[in-house]
């Protein structure tokens, strides 16, 4: 899953003929003034200004301003740009035309194992939660596009009438095209609005996820996926992502503020069980991390140093299952270097380290990391005969 | 018995380096269980026609690389399985072709990052054709004692530790590569080992689901219980629960589900596997999966740590019920023959080295010249002249010495297009020859008449200093008798009246600006006085000067011509670049530059 921001989503909607309001994304308020001179709609419509960042609950944070004229919009943009929200800094705002409308609808499409499911409802906007039984749905088999007649029928079934039903059917048909051709995983338009005076439709707000693994066949994708955890990525997370993008194998890292137990775990499956074990014993994790696919030792070293810098941690769990081909000796040499470097910089004060691992060169790798005991590290090393997540129990009891 | 893979499995691997590495691991297993090579062929167009060397124990086998699947299958009609090791952008097409090949019944995709839509299409195709598609993102399939597809099972030692050389009673199903190994280890430790283990891959829409494999395990009489490791996201585990509950089952199901931590983590947090993504409570959550499985009668520990106990419990129940015999035929297992490198490391064999080197070592993180790291030399301000000192003389020159070396190289770098070396390079450049060959054409011109006198000049002046001190006439007569003209003395165009400025500069620099002790150079200058008295052009030339200075610098005598070779290479490369920049035409000698001193025209006589 790769969530994308409204701007790129609107651009893809435009490409496939799904109606959207006029909008611009800017990084500089002066640019908005210039655009205002060239674009009539910016001068004549009421405007909405929103922080164009992956920040959850923007409305509550005052990062959405509505009903503005151009001057007020420029002011709002000035105010938002550069503002700090938690660890994030707002770098972009999106300014869209505020459409006077008569009704709000709901349309979404979500991938499933046989294709995707299309959902529509006459009760869009905030009402959708309360009117979930008004939703009508249709399964769209992989590589099979339903006819506009079939979609219009679905719209009628959902309570749309006459020309509106036909137009909704058409929009759904284009949405399916967009979903299919852009390797989307889900698109939710809420609300889809209509202004009856000129029968103008527009997708006022949209959440779109694309399959970022398919980017090799989308030369026109000029966006990067944004964080899905309700906040933008931190600098440390971005650094690890950057390393991840250029190595064989993978390194992953997400911060969880306030946790006391840091995870330096291996393998997509095993790392989750380590996190589970911490939580099941009433502990708090300071991060989620994972390395796998025999990454270079320097990449593991960078991940280790990042983890050692997490604030207020009491334990580090160097966990993993029995690796198939990740070289334990090589990856541990990265971990060992990372620990040494971190300690020399004053980190790891009072931090206990717990190790359990198996796999290629496990004996050498475990022996090497055990040496850290002699250098004054509070480190406890176990081999495959220790059940995988039991080091978590030992850490919690210590 | 086993599922998916057995003694009759014969595979083709589609993909490059990673595929070959997997084939090597598979061959280790083939050796362990004494079966023929599983991998019969590779398909990888960039390397088509090559043979890959695969060791089955101590036996070296060659496996051919084909440019497409059809000829591979034609030459190896036994192949019934394809493993995809290509990158994500090409993997789907390869898997499709494999599924569409009549002989291939099972396709296992190791590739990670296959777009979901492609995976869905492949799944649909496999279903339509009645074939098995395992993966994408699968570490492989293991059938104990029978067949290994992929690197599942890890290193050779681990194959033994997990009893994978013989069949046990537990099936293993996971989404994860690492955990499949862990589960096999748990089954060996707490039970009698596995029948088959399948890693279905961690993607959102894998080619097959848990139920497909549970059905197969249910039909396999040797499998008494299945250890299934699931995770948050999707509904494969719920499907498995439904399957289990639908009717009385012969096999028992033990399941661990990952992702309960998500209940307390930020919503939407993404885990390592693409499929483990849902953050909601209710359907798709780890908790609901655990509950569904428990309700269906599966053994579900609260945490992964509890899995060992559940496996042990089930194993003991099965023994008590007489389902499993505790008699195990412990076979004598072969040892993988060690490589020469490993044996040497243990100190059990002595190998005489083929060559000996004394100047540099590239086995560490970077090359070391006579012990010094190259980057450290750079960062501490040393120059190419110091590297010459290290690689040719194994000594780091003093600052004064390196300044002299630098000047020698600078002064010898070029001497115009007319000399034989430069002319050779230019001629080659004009004929369209590439740089290394053109430069080496010029290089072959270096010899006693052009630039090749440095070594001999140094050698004989050094000899003179030692054997004929204060006896220049004695030295000259010895040379006349034994060698001929003194190397380093004489110049074609330079003379006392028209001195060589390079020689003058070098001599003056060394005499006036350095403290170098110069017995050879001094001797040569004395010799010059004698020879120029006889004839004006018998001066000490640049070869001779350099040769003497280098001897005084204590360079090995064999290295001396190297200074000319190295320095003049700079000039020859320059000439080659120059000619190419000018787009030079082919050179052909004009008739008037040649004296055709041949016999007049005559008729060819009849052949007798």
PDB file of C-alpha atoms in Angstrom, chain B residues 327-535:
ATOM      1  CA  UNK B 327      11.156 -45.531  16.117  1.00  0.00           C
ATOM      2  CA  UNK B 328      13.279 -43.373  13.950  1.00  0.00           C
ATOM      3  CA  UNK B 329      15.748 -44.704  11.484  1.00  0.00           C
ATOM      4  CA  UNK B 330      18.715 -42.440  12.110  1.00  0.00           C
ATOM      5  CA  UNK B 331      20.595 -42.594   8.866  1.00  0.00           C
ATOM      6  CA  UNK B 332      24.310 -41.963   8.652  1.00  0.00           C
ATOM      7  CA  UNK B 333      24.475 -38.592   7.022  1.00  0.00           C
ATOM      8  CA  UNK B 334      27.105 -37.571   4.539  1.00  0.00           C
ATOM      9  CA  UNK B 335      29.291 -34.586   5.204  1.00  0.00           C
ATOM     10  CA  UNK B 336      29.439 -31.893   2.584  1.00  0.00           C
ATOM     11  CA  UNK B 337      32.961 -32.066   1.178  1.00  0.00           C
ATOM     12  CA  UNK B 338      34.767 -28.977   2.411  1.00  0.00           C
ATOM     13  CA  UNK B 339      36.196 -26.517  -0.050  1.00  0.00           C
ATOM     14  CA  UNK B 340      39.946 -26.030  -0.233  1.00  0.00           C
ATOM     15  CA  UNK B 341      39.508 -22.645   1.418  1.00  0.00           C
ATOM     16  CA  UNK B 342      37.698 -24.146   4.398  1.00  0.00           C
ATOM     17  CA  UNK B 343      40.248 -26.925   4.863  1.00  0.00           C
ATOM     18  CA  UNK B 344      43.076 -24.430   4.681  1.00  0.00           C
ATOM     19  CA  UNK B 345      41.397 -22.297   7.294  1.00  0.00           C
ATOM     20  CA  UNK B 346      41.338 -25.310   9.609  1.00  0.00           C
ATOM     21  CA  UNK B 347      45.057 -25.780   8.979  1.00  0.00           C
ATOM     22  CA  UNK B 348      44.540 -29.319   7.708  1.00  0.00           C
ATOM     23  CA  UNK B 349      46.165 -28.953   4.345  1.00  0.00           C
ATOM     24  CA  UNK B 350      49.168 -27.139   2.961  1.00  0.00           C
ATOM     25  CA  UNK B 351      48.958 -25.628  -0.477  1.00  0.00           C
ATOM     26  CA  UNK B 352      52.015 -24.255  -2.189  1.00  0.00           C
ATOM     27  CA  UNK B 353      51.162 -20.859  -3.558  1.00  0.00           C
ATOM     28  CA  UNK B 354      51.251 -20.403  -7.308  1.00  0.00           C
ATOM     29  CA  UNK B 355      52.617 -16.890  -7.267  1.00  0.00           C
ATOM     30  CA  UNK B 356      54.170 -14.680  -4.641  1.00  0.00           C
ATOM     31  CA  UNK B 357      53.628 -10.964  -4.386  1.00  0.00           C
ATOM     32  CA  UNK B 358      55.434  -8.511  -2.154  1.00  0.00           C
ATOM     33  CA  UNK B 359      54.042  -5.095  -3.009  1.00  0.00           C
ATOM     34  CA  UNK B 360      50.300  -4.803  -2.549  1.00  0.00           C
ATOM     35  CA  UNK B 361      47.352  -6.586  -0.965  1.00  0.00           C
ATOM     36  CA  UNK B 362      43.725  -6.144  -1.991  1.00  0.00           C
ATOM     37  CA  UNK B 363      42.127  -8.650   0.363  1.00  0.00           C
ATOM     38  CA  UNK B 364      40.931  -6.095   2.904  1.00  0.00           C
ATOM     39  CA  UNK B 365      38.515  -3.233   2.580  1.00  0.00           C
ATOM     40  CA  UNK B 366      40.787  -1.487   0.078  1.00  0.00           C
ATOM     41  CA  UNK B 367      44.118  -2.007  -1.599  1.00  0.00           C
ATOM     42  CA  UNK B 368      47.205  -1.510   0.539  1.00  0.00           C
ATOM     43  CA  UNK B 369      50.410  -0.467  -1.164  1.00  0.00           C
ATOM     44  CA  UNK B 370      53.367  -1.935   0.729  1.00  0.00           C
ATOM     45  CA  UNK B 371      51.066  -1.960   3.729  1.00  0.00           C
ATOM     46  CA  UNK B 372      49.650   1.558   3.403  1.00  0.00           C
ATOM     47  CA  UNK B 373      45.919   2.005   2.689  1.00  0.00           C
ATOM     48  CA  UNK B 374      45.439   3.837  -0.626  1.00  0.00           C
ATOM     49  CA  UNK B 375      42.775   6.190   0.700  1.00  0.00           C
ATOM     50  CA  UNK B 376      44.896   7.078   3.704  1.00  0.00           C
ATOM     51  CA  UNK B 377      47.773   8.012   1.400  1.00  0.00           C
ATOM     52  CA  UNK B 378      45.364  10.252  -0.516  1.00  0.00           C
ATOM     53  CA  UNK B 379      43.913  11.840   2.586  1.00  0.00           C
ATOM     54  CA  UNK B 380      47.356  12.561   4.007  1.00  0.00           C
ATOM     55  CA  UNK B 381      48.456  14.408   0.896  1.00  0.00           C
ATOM     56  CA  UNK B 382      50.741  11.848  -0.732  1.00  0.00           C
ATOM     57  CA  UNK B 383      50.972  11.831  -4.508  1.00  0.00           C
ATOM     58  CA  UNK B 384      51.402   9.453  -7.407  1.00  0.00           C
ATOM     59  CA  UNK B 385      55.202   9.752  -7.006  1.00  0.00           C
ATOM     60  CA  UNK B 386      54.901   8.216  -3.536  1.00  0.00           C
ATOM     61  CA  UNK B 387      52.759   5.390  -4.916  1.00  0.00           C
ATOM     62  CA  UNK B 388      55.515   4.717  -7.484  1.00  0.00           C
ATOM     63  CA  UNK B 389      57.995   4.556  -4.638  1.00  0.00           C
ATOM     64  CA  UNK B 390      55.797   2.096  -2.737  1.00  0.00           C
ATOM     65  CA  UNK B 391      54.921  -0.188  -5.633  1.00  0.00           C
ATOM     66  CA  UNK B 392      58.318  -0.209  -7.353  1.00  0.00           C
ATOM     67  CA  UNK B 393      60.649   0.078  -4.417  1.00  0.00           C
ATOM     68  CA  UNK B 394      58.432  -0.927  -1.443  1.00  0.00           C
ATOM     69  CA  UNK B 395      59.550   2.241   0.310  1.00  0.00           C
ATOM     70  CA  UNK B 396      57.764   5.487   1.018  1.00  0.00           C
ATOM     71  CA  UNK B 397      60.068   8.158  -0.479  1.00  0.00           C
ATOM     72  CA  UNK B 398      61.081  11.193   1.573  1.00  0.00           C
ATOM     73  CA  UNK B 399      59.553  14.461   0.473  1.00  0.00           C
ATOM     74  CA  UNK B 400      62.784  15.368  -1.311  1.00  0.00           C
ATOM     75  CA  UNK B 401      62.900  12.029  -3.096  1.00  0.00           C
ATOM     76  CA  UNK B 402      59.293  12.186  -4.181  1.00  0.00           C
ATOM     77  CA  UNK B 403      59.872  15.656  -5.619  1.00  0.00           C
ATOM     78  CA  UNK B 404      62.709  14.206  -7.719  1.00  0.00           C
ATOM     79  CA  UNK B 405      60.556  11.274  -8.891  1.00  0.00           C
ATOM     80  CA  UNK B 406      57.790  13.684  -9.839  1.00  0.00           C
ATOM     81  CA  UNK B 407      60.206  15.738 -11.967  1.00  0.00           C
ATOM     82  CA  UNK B 408      61.560  12.661 -13.715  1.00  0.00           C
ATOM     83  CA  UNK B 409      58.044  11.644 -14.713  1.00  0.00           C
ATOM     84  CA  UNK B 410      57.135  15.170 -15.803  1.00  0.00           C
ATOM     85  CA  UNK B 411      60.238  15.597 -17.891  1.00  0.00           C
ATOM     86  CA  UNK B 412      59.837  12.256 -19.654  1.00  0.00           C
ATOM     87  CA  UNK B 413      56.110  12.518 -20.337  1.00  0.00           C
ATOM     88  CA  UNK B 414      56.354  13.486 -23.987  1.00  0.00           C
ATOM     89  CA  UNK B 415      58.822  14.445 -26.655  1.00  0.00           C
ATOM     90  CA  UNK B 416      56.720  15.323 -29.680  1.00  0.00           C
ATOM     91  CA  UNK B 417      55.200  13.187 -32.438  1.00  0.00           C
ATOM     92  CA  UNK B 418      58.402  12.390 -34.317  1.00  0.00           C
ATOM     93  CA  UNK B 419      59.940   9.825 -31.982  1.00  0.00           C
ATOM     94  CA  UNK B 420      59.178   6.186 -32.714  1.00  0.00           C
ATOM     95  CA  UNK B 421      56.929   5.631 -29.661  1.00  0.00           C
ATOM     96  CA  UNK B 422      54.617   8.566 -30.279  1.00  0.00           C
ATOM     97  CA  UNK B 423      54.666   7.876 -34.016  1.00  0.00           C
ATOM     98  CA  UNK B 424      53.602   4.279 -33.396  1.00  0.00           C
ATOM     99  CA  UNK B 425      50.653   5.443 -31.309  1.00  0.00           C
ATOM    100  CA  UNK B 426      49.685   8.087 -33.858  1.00  0.00           C
ATOM    101  CA  UNK B 427      49.872   5.595 -36.702  1.00  0.00           C
ATOM    102  CA  UNK B 428      47.620   3.232 -34.787  1.00  0.00           C
ATOM    103  CA  UNK B 429      45.189   6.034 -33.888  1.00  0.00           C
ATOM    104  CA  UNK B 430      44.977   7.003 -37.560  1.00  0.00           C
ATOM    105  CA  UNK B 431      44.153   3.399 -38.396  1.00  0.00           C
ATOM    106  CA  UNK B 432      41.215   3.555 -35.982  1.00  0.00           C
ATOM    107  CA  UNK B 433      42.776   1.338 -33.319  1.00  0.00           C
ATOM    108  CA  UNK B 434      41.426   1.643 -29.741  1.00  0.00           C
ATOM    109  CA  UNK B 435      43.414   3.420 -27.049  1.00  0.00           C
ATOM    110  CA  UNK B 436      45.022   0.497 -25.165  1.00  0.00           C
ATOM    111  CA  UNK B 437      46.211  -1.169 -28.356  1.00  0.00           C
ATOM    112  CA  UNK B 438      47.413   2.111 -29.913  1.00  0.00           C
ATOM    113  CA  UNK B 439      49.337   2.994 -26.783  1.00  0.00           C
ATOM    114  CA  UNK B 440      50.867  -0.460 -26.638  1.00  0.00           C
ATOM    115  CA  UNK B 441      51.875  -0.065 -30.318  1.00  0.00           C
ATOM    116  CA  UNK B 442      53.889   2.956 -29.218  1.00  0.00           C
ATOM    117  CA  UNK B 443      55.119   1.058 -26.205  1.00  0.00           C
ATOM    118  CA  UNK B 444      56.614  -1.705 -28.353  1.00  0.00           C
ATOM    119  CA  UNK B 445      58.923   0.949 -29.818  1.00  0.00           C
ATOM    120  CA  UNK B 446      60.707   1.405 -26.517  1.00  0.00           C
ATOM    121  CA  UNK B 447      64.064  -0.294 -26.779  1.00  0.00           C
ATOM    122  CA  UNK B 448      67.803   0.379 -26.864  1.00  0.00           C
ATOM    123  CA  UNK B 449      67.455   3.133 -29.479  1.00  0.00           C
ATOM    124  CA  UNK B 450      64.444   4.867 -27.932  1.00  0.00           C
ATOM    125  CA  UNK B 451      63.949   5.391 -24.220  1.00  0.00           C
ATOM    126  CA  UNK B 452      65.077   1.933 -23.292  1.00  0.00           C
ATOM    127  CA  UNK B 453      68.556   2.839 -22.129  1.00  0.00           C
ATOM    128  CA  UNK B 454      67.609   3.984 -18.638  1.00  0.00           C
ATOM    129  CA  UNK B 455      68.045   0.599 -17.032  1.00  0.00           C
ATOM    130  CA  UNK B 456      71.365  -0.156 -18.653  1.00  0.00           C
ATOM    131  CA  UNK B 457      72.721   3.326 -18.029  1.00  0.00           C
ATOM    132  CA  UNK B 458      71.920   2.997 -14.352  1.00  0.00           C
ATOM    133  CA  UNK B 459      73.293  -0.505 -14.217  1.00  0.00           C
ATOM    134  CA  UNK B 460      76.691   0.266 -15.818  1.00  0.00           C
ATOM    135  CA  UNK B 461      77.291   3.587 -14.072  1.00  0.00           C
ATOM    136  CA  UNK B 462      76.549   1.881 -10.784  1.00  0.00           C
ATOM    137  CA  UNK B 463      79.021  -0.839 -11.726  1.00  0.00           C
ATOM    138  CA  UNK B 464      81.559   1.830 -12.644  1.00  0.00           C
ATOM    139  CA  UNK B 465      81.207   3.555  -9.289  1.00  0.00           C
ATOM    140  CA  UNK B 466      81.875   0.269  -7.541  1.00  0.00           C
ATOM    141  CA  UNK B 467      84.483  -1.351  -9.832  1.00  0.00           C
ATOM    142  CA  UNK B 468      86.272   1.610 -11.477  1.00  0.00           C
ATOM    143  CA  UNK B 469      86.295   4.382  -8.914  1.00  0.00           C
ATOM    144  CA  UNK B 470      88.607   7.160 -10.126  1.00  0.00           C
ATOM    145  CA  UNK B 471      89.356   5.137 -13.271  1.00  0.00           C
ATOM    146  CA  UNK B 472      87.185   6.429 -16.088  1.00  0.00           C
ATOM    147  CA  UNK B 473      89.538   5.220 -18.842  1.00  0.00           C
ATOM    148  CA  UNK B 474      89.416   1.744 -17.293  1.00  0.00           C
ATOM    149  CA  UNK B 475      85.604   1.824 -17.253  1.00  0.00           C
ATOM    150  CA  UNK B 476      85.371   3.064 -20.827  1.00  0.00           C
ATOM    151  CA  UNK B 477      87.721   0.430 -22.144  1.00  0.00           C
ATOM    152  CA  UNK B 478      85.849  -2.303 -20.282  1.00  0.00           C
ATOM    153  CA  UNK B 479      82.591  -1.042 -21.809  1.00  0.00           C
ATOM    154  CA  UNK B 480      84.108  -0.912 -25.276  1.00  0.00           C
ATOM    155  CA  UNK B 481      85.313  -4.471 -24.942  1.00  0.00           C
ATOM    156  CA  UNK B 482      82.257  -6.006 -23.320  1.00  0.00           C
ATOM    157  CA  UNK B 483      79.186  -3.847 -24.090  1.00  0.00           C
ATOM    158  CA  UNK B 484      79.781  -1.336 -26.847  1.00  0.00           C
ATOM    159  CA  UNK B 485      78.725   2.301 -26.696  1.00  0.00           C
ATOM    160  CA  UNK B 486      77.996   3.454 -23.128  1.00  0.00           C
ATOM    161  CA  UNK B 487      74.203   3.450 -22.540  1.00  0.00           C
ATOM    162  CA  UNK B 488      73.030   6.936 -21.592  1.00  0.00           C
ATOM    163  CA  UNK B 489      75.787   8.692 -23.464  1.00  0.00           C
ATOM    164  CA  UNK B 490      75.161  10.340 -26.852  1.00  0.00           C
ATOM    165  CA  UNK B 491      72.269  12.059 -28.533  1.00  0.00           C
ATOM    166  CA  UNK B 492      71.174  12.263 -32.116  1.00  0.00           C
ATOM    167  CA  UNK B 493      70.504  15.994 -32.202  1.00  0.00           C
ATOM    168  CA  UNK B 494      71.735  17.402 -28.889  1.00  0.00           C
ATOM    169  CA  UNK B 495      75.409  18.266 -28.254  1.00  0.00           C
ATOM    170  CA  UNK B 496      77.718  20.333 -26.070  1.00  0.00           C
ATOM    171  CA  UNK B 497      76.787  23.411 -28.084  1.00  0.00           C
ATOM    172  CA  UNK B 498      73.090  22.544 -28.114  1.00  0.00           C
ATOM    173  CA  UNK B 499      72.561  21.041 -24.649  1.00  0.00           C
ATOM    174  CA  UNK B 500      69.463  19.130 -23.580  1.00  0.00           C
ATOM    175  CA  UNK B 501      67.609  21.490 -21.261  1.00  0.00           C
ATOM    176  CA  UNK B 502      65.889  18.600 -19.491  1.00  0.00           C
ATOM    177  CA  UNK B 503      69.257  17.167 -18.473  1.00  0.00           C
ATOM    178  CA  UNK B 504      70.545  20.553 -17.441  1.00  0.00           C
ATOM    179  CA  UNK B 505      67.463  21.227 -15.340  1.00  0.00           C
ATOM    180  CA  UNK B 506      67.490  17.851 -13.602  1.00  0.00           C
ATOM    181  CA  UNK B 507      71.184  17.999 -12.776  1.00  0.00           C
ATOM    182  CA  UNK B 508      70.944  21.550 -11.507  1.00  0.00           C
ATOM    183  CA  UNK B 509      67.798  20.801  -9.476  1.00  0.00           C
ATOM    184  CA  UNK B 510      69.424  17.836  -7.788  1.00  0.00           C
ATOM    185  CA  UNK B 511      72.717  19.586  -7.149  1.00  0.00           C
ATOM    186  CA  UNK B 512      71.304  22.887  -5.956  1.00  0.00           C
ATOM    187  CA  UNK B 513      67.941  22.171  -4.410  1.00  0.00           C
ATOM    188  CA  UNK B 514      68.267  18.755  -2.819  1.00  0.00           C
ATOM    189  CA  UNK B 515      70.655  17.060  -0.463  1.00  0.00           C
ATOM    190  CA  UNK B 516      70.697  13.784  -2.432  1.00  0.00           C
ATOM    191  CA  UNK B 517      74.017  11.969  -2.397  1.00  0.00           C
ATOM    192  CA  UNK B 518      74.698  11.321  -6.111  1.00  0.00           C
ATOM    193  CA  UNK B 519      77.722   9.067  -6.718  1.00  0.00           C
ATOM    194  CA  UNK B 520      76.337   7.635 -10.003  1.00  0.00           C
ATOM    195  CA  UNK B 521      75.328  10.982 -11.435  1.00  0.00           C
ATOM    196  CA  UNK B 522      78.666  12.507 -10.481  1.00  0.00           C
ATOM    197  CA  UNK B 523      80.522   9.648 -12.148  1.00  0.00           C
ATOM    198  CA  UNK B 524      78.446   9.979 -15.307  1.00  0.00           C
ATOM    199  CA  UNK B 525      79.118  13.711 -15.474  1.00  0.00           C
ATOM    200  CA  UNK B 526      82.847  12.970 -15.237  1.00  0.00           C
ATOM    201  CA  UNK B 527      82.492  10.390 -18.032  1.00  0.00           C
ATOM    202  CA  UNK B 528      80.684  12.996 -20.126  1.00  0.00           C
ATOM    203  CA  UNK B 529      83.681  15.306 -19.829  1.00  0.00           C
ATOM    204  CA  UNK B 530      85.875  12.579 -21.363  1.00  0.00           C
ATOM    205  CA  UNK B 531      83.457  11.540 -24.119  1.00  0.00           C
ATOM    206  CA  UNK B 532      82.484  15.080 -25.207  1.00  0.00           C
ATOM    207  CA  UNK B 533      86.198  15.843 -25.542  1.00  0.00           C
ATOM    208  CA  UNK B 534      86.211  13.199 -28.271  1.00  0.00           C
ATOM    209  CA  UNK B 535      82.947  14.157 -29.964  1.00  0.00           C
TER     210      UNK B 535
END
